[in-house]
CSV table of C-alpha atoms and ligand atoms in Angstrom, one decimal:
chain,number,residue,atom,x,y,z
A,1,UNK,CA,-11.6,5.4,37.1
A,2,UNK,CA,-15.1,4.6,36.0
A,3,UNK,CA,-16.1,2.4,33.1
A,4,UNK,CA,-15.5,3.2,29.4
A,5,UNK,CA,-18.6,4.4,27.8
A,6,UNK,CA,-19.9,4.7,24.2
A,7,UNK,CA,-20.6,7.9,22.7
A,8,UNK,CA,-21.8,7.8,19.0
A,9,UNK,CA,-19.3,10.1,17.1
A,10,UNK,CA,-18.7,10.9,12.6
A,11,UNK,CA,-14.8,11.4,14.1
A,12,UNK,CA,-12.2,8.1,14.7
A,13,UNK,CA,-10.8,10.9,17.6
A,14,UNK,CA,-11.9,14.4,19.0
A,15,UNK,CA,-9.6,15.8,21.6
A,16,UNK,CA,-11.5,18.7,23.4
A,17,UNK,CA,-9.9,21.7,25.2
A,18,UNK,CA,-6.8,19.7,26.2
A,19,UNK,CA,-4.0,20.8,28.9
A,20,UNK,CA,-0.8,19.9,30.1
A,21,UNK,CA,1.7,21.0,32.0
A,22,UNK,CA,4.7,19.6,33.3
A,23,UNK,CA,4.9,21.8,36.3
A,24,UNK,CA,1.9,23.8,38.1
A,25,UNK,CA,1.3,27.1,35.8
A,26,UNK,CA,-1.8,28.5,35.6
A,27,UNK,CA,-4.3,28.7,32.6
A,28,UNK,CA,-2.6,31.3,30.1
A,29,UNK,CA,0.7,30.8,31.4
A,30,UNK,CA,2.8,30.2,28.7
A,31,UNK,CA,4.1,26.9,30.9
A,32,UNK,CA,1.6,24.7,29.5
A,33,UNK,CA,3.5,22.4,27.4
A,34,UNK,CA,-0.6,22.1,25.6
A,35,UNK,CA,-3.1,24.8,26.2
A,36,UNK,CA,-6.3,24.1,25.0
A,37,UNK,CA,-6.2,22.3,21.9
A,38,UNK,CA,-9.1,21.0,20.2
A,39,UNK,CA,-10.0,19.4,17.8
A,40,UNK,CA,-11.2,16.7,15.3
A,41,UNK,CA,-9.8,13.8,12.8
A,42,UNK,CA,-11.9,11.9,11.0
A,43,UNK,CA,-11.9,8.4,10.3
A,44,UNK,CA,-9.4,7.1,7.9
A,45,UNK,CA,-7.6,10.4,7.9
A,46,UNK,CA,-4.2,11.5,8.3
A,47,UNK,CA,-4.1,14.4,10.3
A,48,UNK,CA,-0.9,16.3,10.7
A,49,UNK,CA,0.0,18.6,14.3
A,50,UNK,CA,3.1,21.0,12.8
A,51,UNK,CA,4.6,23.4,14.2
A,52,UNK,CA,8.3,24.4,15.8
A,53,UNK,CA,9.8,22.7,18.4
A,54,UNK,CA,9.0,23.0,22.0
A,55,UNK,CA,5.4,23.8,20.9
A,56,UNK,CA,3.7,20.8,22.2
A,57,UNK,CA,3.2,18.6,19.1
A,58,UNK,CA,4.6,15.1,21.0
A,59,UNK,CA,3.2,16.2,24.2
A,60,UNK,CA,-0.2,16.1,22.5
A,61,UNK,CA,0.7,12.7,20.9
A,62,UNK,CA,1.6,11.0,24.1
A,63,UNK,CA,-1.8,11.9,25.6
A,64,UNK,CA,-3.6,10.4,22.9
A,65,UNK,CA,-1.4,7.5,23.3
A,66,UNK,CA,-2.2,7.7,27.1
A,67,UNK,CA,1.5,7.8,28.2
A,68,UNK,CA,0.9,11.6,29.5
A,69,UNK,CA,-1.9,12.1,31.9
A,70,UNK,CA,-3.6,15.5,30.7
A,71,UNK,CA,-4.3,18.3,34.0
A,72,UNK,CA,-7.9,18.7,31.9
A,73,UNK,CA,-10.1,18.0,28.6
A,74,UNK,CA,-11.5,15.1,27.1
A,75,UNK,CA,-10.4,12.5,24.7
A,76,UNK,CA,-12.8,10.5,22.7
A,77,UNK,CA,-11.7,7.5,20.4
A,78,UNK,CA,-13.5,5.4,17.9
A,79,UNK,CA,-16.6,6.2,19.8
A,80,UNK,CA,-15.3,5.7,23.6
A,81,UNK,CA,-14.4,8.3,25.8
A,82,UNK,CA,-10.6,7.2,26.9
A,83,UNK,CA,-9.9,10.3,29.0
A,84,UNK,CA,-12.2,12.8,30.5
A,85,UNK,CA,-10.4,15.0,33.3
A,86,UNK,CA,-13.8,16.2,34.4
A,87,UNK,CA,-15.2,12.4,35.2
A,88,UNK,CA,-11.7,11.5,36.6
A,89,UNK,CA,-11.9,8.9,33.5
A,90,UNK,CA,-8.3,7.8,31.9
A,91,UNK,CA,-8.1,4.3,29.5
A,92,UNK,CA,-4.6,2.5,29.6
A,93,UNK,CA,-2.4,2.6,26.8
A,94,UNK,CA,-2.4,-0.7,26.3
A,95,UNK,CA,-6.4,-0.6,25.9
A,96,UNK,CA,-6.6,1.7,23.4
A,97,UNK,CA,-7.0,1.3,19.7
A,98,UNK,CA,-3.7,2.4,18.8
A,99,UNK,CA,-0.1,1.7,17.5
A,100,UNK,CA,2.6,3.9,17.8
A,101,UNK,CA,5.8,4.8,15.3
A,102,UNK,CA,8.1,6.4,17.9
A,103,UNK,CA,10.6,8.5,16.5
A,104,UNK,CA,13.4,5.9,17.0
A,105,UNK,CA,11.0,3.4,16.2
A,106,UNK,CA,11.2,1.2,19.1
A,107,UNK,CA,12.9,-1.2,17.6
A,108,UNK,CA,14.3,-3.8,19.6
A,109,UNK,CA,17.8,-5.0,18.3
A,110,UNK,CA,18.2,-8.4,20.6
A,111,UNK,CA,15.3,-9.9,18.0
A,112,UNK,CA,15.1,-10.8,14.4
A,113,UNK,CA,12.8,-8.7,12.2
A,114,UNK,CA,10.4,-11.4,11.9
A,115,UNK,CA,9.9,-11.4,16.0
A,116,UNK,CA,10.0,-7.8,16.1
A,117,UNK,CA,7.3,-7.3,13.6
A,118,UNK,CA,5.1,-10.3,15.4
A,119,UNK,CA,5.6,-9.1,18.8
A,120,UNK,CA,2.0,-7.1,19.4
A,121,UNK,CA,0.2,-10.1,18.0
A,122,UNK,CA,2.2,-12.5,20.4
A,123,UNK,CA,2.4,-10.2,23.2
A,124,UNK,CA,0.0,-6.8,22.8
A,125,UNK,CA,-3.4,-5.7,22.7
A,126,UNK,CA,-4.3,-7.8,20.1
A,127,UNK,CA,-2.8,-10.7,20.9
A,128,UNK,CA,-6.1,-12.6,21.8
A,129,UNK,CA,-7.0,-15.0,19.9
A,130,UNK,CA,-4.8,-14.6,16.9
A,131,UNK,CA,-3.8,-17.2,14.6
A,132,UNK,CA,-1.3,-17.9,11.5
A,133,UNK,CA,0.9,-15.1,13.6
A,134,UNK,CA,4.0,-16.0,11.5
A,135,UNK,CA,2.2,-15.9,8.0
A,136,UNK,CA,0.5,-13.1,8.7
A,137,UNK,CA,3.8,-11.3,9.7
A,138,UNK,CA,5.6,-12.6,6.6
A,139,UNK,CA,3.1,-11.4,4.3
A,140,UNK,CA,3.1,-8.0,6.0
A,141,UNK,CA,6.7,-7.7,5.8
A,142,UNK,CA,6.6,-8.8,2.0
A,143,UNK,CA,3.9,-5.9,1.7
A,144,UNK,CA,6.2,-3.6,3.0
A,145,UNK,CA,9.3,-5.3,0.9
A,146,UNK,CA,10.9,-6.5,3.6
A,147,UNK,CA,10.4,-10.0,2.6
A,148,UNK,CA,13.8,-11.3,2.2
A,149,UNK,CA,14.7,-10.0,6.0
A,150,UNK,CA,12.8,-11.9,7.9
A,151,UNK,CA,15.6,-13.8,10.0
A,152,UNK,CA,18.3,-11.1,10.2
A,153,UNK,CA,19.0,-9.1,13.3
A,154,UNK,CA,17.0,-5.7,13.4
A,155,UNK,CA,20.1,-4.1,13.6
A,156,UNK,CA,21.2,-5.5,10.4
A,157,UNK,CA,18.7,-3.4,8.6
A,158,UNK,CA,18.9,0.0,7.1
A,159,UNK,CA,17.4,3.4,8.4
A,160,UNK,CA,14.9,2.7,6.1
A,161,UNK,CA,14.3,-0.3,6.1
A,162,UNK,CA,14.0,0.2,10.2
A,163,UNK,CA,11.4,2.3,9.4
A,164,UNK,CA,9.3,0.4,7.5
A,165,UNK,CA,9.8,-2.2,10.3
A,166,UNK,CA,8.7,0.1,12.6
A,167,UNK,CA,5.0,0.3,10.7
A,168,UNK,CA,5.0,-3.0,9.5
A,169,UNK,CA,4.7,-3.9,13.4
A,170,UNK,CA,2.0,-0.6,13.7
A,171,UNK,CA,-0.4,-1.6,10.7
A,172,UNK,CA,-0.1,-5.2,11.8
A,173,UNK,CA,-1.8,-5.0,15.1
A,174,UNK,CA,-4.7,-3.2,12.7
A,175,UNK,CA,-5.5,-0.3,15.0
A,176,UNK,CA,-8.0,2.2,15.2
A,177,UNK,CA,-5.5,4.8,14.9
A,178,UNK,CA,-2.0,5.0,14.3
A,179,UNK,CA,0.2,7.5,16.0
A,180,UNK,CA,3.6,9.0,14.3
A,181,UNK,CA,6.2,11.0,16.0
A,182,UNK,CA,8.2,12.0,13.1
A,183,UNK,CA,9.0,8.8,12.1
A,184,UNK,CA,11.5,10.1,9.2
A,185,UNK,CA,13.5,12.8,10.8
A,186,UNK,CA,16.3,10.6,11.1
A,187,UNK,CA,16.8,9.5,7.4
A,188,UNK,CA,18.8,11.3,4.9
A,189,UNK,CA,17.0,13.8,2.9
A,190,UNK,CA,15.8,12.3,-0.5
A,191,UNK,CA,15.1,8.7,1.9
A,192,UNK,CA,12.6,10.8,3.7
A,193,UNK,CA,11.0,12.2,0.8
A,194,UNK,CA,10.7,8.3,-0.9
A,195,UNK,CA,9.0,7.1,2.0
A,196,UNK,CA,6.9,10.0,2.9
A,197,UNK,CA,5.6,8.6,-0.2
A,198,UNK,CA,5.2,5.1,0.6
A,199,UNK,CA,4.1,5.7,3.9
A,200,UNK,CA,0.9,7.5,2.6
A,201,UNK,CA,0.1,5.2,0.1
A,202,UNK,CA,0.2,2.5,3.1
A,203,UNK,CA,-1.9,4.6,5.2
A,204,UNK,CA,-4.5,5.2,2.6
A,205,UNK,CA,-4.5,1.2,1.6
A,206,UNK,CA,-5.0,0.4,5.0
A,207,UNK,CA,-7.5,3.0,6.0
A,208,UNK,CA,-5.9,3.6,9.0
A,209,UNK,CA,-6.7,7.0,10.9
A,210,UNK,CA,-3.3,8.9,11.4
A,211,UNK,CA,-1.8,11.3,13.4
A,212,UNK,CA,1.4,12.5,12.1
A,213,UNK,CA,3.8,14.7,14.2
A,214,UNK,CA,6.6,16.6,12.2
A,215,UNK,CA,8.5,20.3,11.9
A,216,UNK,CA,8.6,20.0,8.6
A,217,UNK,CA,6.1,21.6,7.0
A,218,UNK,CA,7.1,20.2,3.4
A,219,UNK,CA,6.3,16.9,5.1
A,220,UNK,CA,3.0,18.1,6.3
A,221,UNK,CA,1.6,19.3,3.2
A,222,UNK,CA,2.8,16.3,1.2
A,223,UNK,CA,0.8,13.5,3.2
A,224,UNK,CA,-1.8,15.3,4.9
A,225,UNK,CA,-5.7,15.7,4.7
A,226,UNK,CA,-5.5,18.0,7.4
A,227,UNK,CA,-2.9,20.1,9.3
A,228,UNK,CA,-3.1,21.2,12.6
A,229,UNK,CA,-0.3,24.3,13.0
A,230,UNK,CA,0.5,24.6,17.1
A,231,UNK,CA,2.7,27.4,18.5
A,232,UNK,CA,3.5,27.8,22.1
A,233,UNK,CA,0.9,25.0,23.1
A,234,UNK,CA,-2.1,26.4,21.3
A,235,UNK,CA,-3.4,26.1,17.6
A,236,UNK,CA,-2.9,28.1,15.1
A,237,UNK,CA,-5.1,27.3,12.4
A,238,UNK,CA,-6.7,24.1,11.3
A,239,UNK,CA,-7.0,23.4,7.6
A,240,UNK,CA,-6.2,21.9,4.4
A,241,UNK,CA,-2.8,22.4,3.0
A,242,UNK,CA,-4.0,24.2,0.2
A,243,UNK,CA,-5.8,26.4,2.5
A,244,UNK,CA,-3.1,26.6,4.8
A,245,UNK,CA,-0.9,27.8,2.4
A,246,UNK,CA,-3.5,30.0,0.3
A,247,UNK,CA,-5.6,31.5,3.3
A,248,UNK,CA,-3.3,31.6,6.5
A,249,UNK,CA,-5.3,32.9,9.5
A,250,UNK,CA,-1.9,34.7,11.0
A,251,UNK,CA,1.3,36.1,10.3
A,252,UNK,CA,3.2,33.1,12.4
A,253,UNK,CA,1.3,30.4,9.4
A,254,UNK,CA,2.1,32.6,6.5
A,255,UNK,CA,5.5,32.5,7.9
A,256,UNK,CA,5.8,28.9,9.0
A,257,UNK,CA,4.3,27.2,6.0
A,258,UNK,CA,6.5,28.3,2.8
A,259,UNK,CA,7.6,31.8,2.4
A,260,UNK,CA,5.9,34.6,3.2
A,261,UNK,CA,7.3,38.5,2.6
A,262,UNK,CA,5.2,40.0,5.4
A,263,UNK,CA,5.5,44.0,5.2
A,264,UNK,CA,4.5,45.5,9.1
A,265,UNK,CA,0.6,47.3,8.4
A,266,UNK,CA,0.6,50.8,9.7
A,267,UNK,CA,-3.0,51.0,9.4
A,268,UNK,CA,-5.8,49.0,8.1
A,269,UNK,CA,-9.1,50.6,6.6
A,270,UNK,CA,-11.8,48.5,5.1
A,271,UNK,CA,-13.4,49.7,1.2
A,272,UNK,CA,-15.6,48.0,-0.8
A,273,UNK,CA,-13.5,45.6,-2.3
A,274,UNK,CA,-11.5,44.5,0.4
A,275,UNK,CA,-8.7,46.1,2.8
A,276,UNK,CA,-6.5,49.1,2.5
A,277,UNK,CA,-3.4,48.8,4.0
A,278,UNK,CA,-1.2,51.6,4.5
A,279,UNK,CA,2.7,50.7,4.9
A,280,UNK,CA,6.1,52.4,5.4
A,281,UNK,CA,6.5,50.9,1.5
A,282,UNK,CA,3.5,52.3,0.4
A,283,UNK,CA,-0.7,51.5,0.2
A,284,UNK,CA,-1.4,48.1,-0.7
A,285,UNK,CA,-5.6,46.8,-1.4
A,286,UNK,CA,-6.0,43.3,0.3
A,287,UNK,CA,-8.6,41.1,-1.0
A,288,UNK,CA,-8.7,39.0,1.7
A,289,UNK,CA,-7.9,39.0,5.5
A,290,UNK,CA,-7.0,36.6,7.9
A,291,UNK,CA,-8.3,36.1,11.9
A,292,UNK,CA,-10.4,38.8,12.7
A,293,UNK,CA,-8.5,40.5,16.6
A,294,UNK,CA,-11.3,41.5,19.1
A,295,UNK,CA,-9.2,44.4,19.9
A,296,UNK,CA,-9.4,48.1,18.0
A,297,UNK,CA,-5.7,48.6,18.1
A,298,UNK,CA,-5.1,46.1,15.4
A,299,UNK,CA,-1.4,45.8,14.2
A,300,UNK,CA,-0.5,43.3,11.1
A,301,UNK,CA,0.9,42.6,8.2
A,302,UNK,CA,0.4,42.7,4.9
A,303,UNK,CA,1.3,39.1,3.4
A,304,UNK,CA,2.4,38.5,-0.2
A,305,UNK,CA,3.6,34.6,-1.3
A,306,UNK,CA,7.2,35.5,-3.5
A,307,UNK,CA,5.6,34.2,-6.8
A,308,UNK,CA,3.0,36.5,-6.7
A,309,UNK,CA,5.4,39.5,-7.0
A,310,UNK,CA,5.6,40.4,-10.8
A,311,UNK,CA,8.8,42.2,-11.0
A,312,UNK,CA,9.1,44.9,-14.6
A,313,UNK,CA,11.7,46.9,-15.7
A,314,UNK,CA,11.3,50.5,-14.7
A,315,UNK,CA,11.3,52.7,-17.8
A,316,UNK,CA,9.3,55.6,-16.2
A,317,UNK,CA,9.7,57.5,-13.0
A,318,UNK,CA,8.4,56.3,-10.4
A,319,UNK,CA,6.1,59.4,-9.9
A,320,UNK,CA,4.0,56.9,-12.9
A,321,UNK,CA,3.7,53.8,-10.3
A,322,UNK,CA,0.2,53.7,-9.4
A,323,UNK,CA,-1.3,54.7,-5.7
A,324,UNK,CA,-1.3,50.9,-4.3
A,325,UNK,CA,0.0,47.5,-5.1
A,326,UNK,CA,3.0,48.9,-6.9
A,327,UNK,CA,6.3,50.1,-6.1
A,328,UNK,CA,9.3,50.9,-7.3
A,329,UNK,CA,12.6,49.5,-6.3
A,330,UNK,CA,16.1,48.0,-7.0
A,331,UNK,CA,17.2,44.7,-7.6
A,332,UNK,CA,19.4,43.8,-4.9
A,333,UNK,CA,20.7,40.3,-5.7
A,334,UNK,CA,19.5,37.6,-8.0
A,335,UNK,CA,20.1,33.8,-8.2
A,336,UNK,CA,19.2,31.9,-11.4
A,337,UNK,CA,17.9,28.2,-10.0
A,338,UNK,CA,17.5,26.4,-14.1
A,339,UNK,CA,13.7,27.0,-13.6
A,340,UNK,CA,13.2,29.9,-12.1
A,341,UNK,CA,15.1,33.0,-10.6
A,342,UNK,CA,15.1,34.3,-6.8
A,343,UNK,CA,15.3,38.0,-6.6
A,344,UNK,CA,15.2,40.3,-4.0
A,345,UNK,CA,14.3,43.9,-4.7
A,346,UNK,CA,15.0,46.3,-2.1
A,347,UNK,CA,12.1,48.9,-1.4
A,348,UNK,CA,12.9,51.7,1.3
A,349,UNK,CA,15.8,49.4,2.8
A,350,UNK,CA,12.9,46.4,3.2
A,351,UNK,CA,14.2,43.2,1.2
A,352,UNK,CA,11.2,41.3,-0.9
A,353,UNK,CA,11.3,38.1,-2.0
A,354,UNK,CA,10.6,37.6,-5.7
A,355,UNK,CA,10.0,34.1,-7.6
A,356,UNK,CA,10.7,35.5,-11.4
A,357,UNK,CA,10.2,33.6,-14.4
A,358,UNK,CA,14.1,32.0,-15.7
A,359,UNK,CA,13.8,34.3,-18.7
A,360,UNK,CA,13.9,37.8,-17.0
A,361,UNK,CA,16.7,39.7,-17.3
A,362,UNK,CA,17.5,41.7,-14.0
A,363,UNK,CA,20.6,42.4,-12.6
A,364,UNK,CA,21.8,43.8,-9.1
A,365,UNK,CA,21.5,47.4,-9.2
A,366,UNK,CA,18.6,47.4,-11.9
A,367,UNK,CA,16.2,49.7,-11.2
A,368,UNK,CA,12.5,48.0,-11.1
A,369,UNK,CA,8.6,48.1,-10.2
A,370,UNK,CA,7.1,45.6,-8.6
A,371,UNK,CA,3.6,44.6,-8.2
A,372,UNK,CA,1.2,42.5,-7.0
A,373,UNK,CA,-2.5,41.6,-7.7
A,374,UNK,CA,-5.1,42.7,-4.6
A,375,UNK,CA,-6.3,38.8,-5.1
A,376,UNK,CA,-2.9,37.9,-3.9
A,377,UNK,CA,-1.8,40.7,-1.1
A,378,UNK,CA,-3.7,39.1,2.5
A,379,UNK,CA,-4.0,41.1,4.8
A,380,UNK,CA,-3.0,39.2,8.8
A,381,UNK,CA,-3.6,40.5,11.7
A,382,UNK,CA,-0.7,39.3,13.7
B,401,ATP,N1,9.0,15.3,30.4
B,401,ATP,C1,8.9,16.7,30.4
B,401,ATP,N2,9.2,17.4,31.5
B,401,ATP,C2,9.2,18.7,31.5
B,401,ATP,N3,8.9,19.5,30.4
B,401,ATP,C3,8.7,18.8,29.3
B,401,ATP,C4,8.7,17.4,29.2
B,401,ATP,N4,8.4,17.0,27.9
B,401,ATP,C5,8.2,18.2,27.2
B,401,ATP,N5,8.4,19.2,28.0
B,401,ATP,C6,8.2,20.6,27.6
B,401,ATP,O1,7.0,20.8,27.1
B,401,ATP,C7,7.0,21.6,25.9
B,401,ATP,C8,6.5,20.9,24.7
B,401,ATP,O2,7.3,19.8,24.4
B,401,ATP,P1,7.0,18.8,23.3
B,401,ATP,O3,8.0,17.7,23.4
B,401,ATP,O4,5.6,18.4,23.3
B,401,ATP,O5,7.4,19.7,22.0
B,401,ATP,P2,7.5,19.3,20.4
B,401,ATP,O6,6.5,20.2,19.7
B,401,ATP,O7,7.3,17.8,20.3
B,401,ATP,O8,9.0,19.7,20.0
B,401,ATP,P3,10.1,19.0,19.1
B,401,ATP,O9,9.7,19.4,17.7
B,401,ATP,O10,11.4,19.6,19.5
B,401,ATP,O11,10.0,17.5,19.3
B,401,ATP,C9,8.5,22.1,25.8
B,401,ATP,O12,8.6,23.3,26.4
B,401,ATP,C10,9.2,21.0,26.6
B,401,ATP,O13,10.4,21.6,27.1
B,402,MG,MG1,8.5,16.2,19.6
């Protein structure tokens, strides 16, 4: 393997066209555990890869960490190239400028938490040269409030108080980059939501740049600058969460990030102010589209976010709804949740999902139009 050589780059990493299979599948086969996947984080971000399981997310980790060897593509990190298929060029892990949360942390029980904390400053990357090792570790536990634990037994420590561990011993090693493979999943639900919390404000504090790994896209959009949604070994969509959640580029992101009702297009005809989509529920005007398909025969769906359904009594007939955007239906069960209630109103024997204000009153078996504004109705090509 040939030298590591600087190349000037705005991004901490850029991963370019990346590949990886486990077995020997060809390009397009759905074998590749990563199929192409770009793309870029910028330094002192937190980027986020989401998506379901199986759809290459810690694969794509790992060869960043350089414990997977990619079949092809290029890796670049703070400015050196630390694999490059096509120059036969792959760093060691050990030499590049990361720390790792693993999802069990790594944590090794036979050592106190002080010695498990100080172990990449004794023993790692960074271990040149390093001085005041056990101060430095103290105050880094005490930043992370693990101050009084110093002596006890890893395994004497909490799930959480593992975890913080776990990126006590990352941050302190102060890499380029810090790699997370869902480093909460195995804490108890409102524990992973308090240190989702804590975890960004360490990350931002520190200015470390992050790659995240989860499933869980409430995670996702809590802590990230950026998300990165995979299926099947290939990317989605890259964006904001916001944007993610506002402007998804297919039916699979509407879907994956929050809920989505998303009503099967029949076919799509473009006017002046946006989309006409014809249904089996009836017309509906999109003002806004998704990932333009090269091909003619376009199939899709028609995308509509449950609290932007307005839900009315129906006084009139239903011969009075207007010609799109509104249809008539029935409510077909109704929850009250304190804040708000979750309807859903059947249309033609197709369920939607309706966030309605606490106040309405609607019943099952009501009789009811719904609507939505073309600002809000997407059209996705799936
Ligand atoms: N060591 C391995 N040998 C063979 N196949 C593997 C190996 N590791 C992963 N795979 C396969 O590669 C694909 C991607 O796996 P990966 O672990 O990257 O998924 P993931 O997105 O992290 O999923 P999860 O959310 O379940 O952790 C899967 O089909 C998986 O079965
Ligand atoms: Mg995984």
């Amino acid at each position: 393997m040939s030298n590591m050589s600087a190349q000037p780059t705005a991004s901490s990493i850029t991963i370019h066209e990346l590949r990886k299979s486990y077995g020997r599948p060809r390009a397009g086969d759905p074998s590749y555990a990563v199929d192409g996947v770009s793309f870029e984080v910028p330094k002192g971000q937190f980027v986020t890869l989401l998506g379901p399981s199986g759809c290459g997310k810690t694969t794509t980790l790992r060869c960043l960490a350089g414990l997977e060897q990619p079949d092809s593509g290029r890796i670049v990190m703070a400015g050196r190239t630390v694999f490059d298929a096509g120059q036969r060029h792959q760093v060691r892990t050990e030499e590049r400028p990361i720390a790792m949360v693993p999802q069990h942390y790594g944590i090794w029980p036979h050592m106190t938490v002080l010695d498990n904390a100080a172990f990449p400053l004794r023993h790692g990357r960074a271990r040149k040269g390093q001085q005041n090792i056990k101060q430095r570790t103290l105050e880094m536990l005490d930043q992370v409030g693990l101050s009084g634990f110093a002596d006890r037994w890893a395994t004497q420590l909490s799930g959480g108080q593992q975890q913080r561990l776990a990126l006590a011993r990352a941050l302190l090693s102060e890499p380029e980059v810090l790699l997370l493979d869902e480093p909460l999943s195995n804490l108890d639900a409102k524990l992973r939501v308090k240190l989702r919390m804590e975890l960004r404000a360490f990350q931002e504090q520190f200015g470390v740049t992050s790659v995240y790994v989860t499933h869980d896209q409430a995670e996702a959009l809590a802590l990230s600058d950026t998300v990165v949604v995979m299926n099947g070994g290939r990317i989605e969509q890259i964006d904001s969460p916001e944007r993610l959640y506002q402007q998804p580029r297919t039916s699979f992101v509407a879907d994956f990030i929050g809920s989505a009702n998303l009503i099967p297009a029949r076919h799509v005809s473009e006017v002046s102010n946006g989309f006409l989509v014809q249904t089996d529920l009836g017309a509906f005007l999109c003002a806004s589209r998704g990932q333009q398909k090269a091909t003619s025969s376009e199939t899709g769906h028609v995308c509509i976010r449950p609290e932007n359904v307005e839900v009315h009594p129906l006084h009139s007939s239903p011969a009075n709804v207007a010609d799109h955007n509104e249809i008539a239906g029935v409510v077909a069960g109704a929850e009250f949740l304190g804040d708000r209630l979750e309807l859903l109103v059947d249309v033609k024997g197709t369920r939607l999902t309706v966030t309605a204000s606490a106040g309405l009153s609607a019943r099952t078996g009501d009789p009811v139009v719904v609507r939505v504004q073309p600002a809000h109705t997407r059209y996705l090509a799936s």
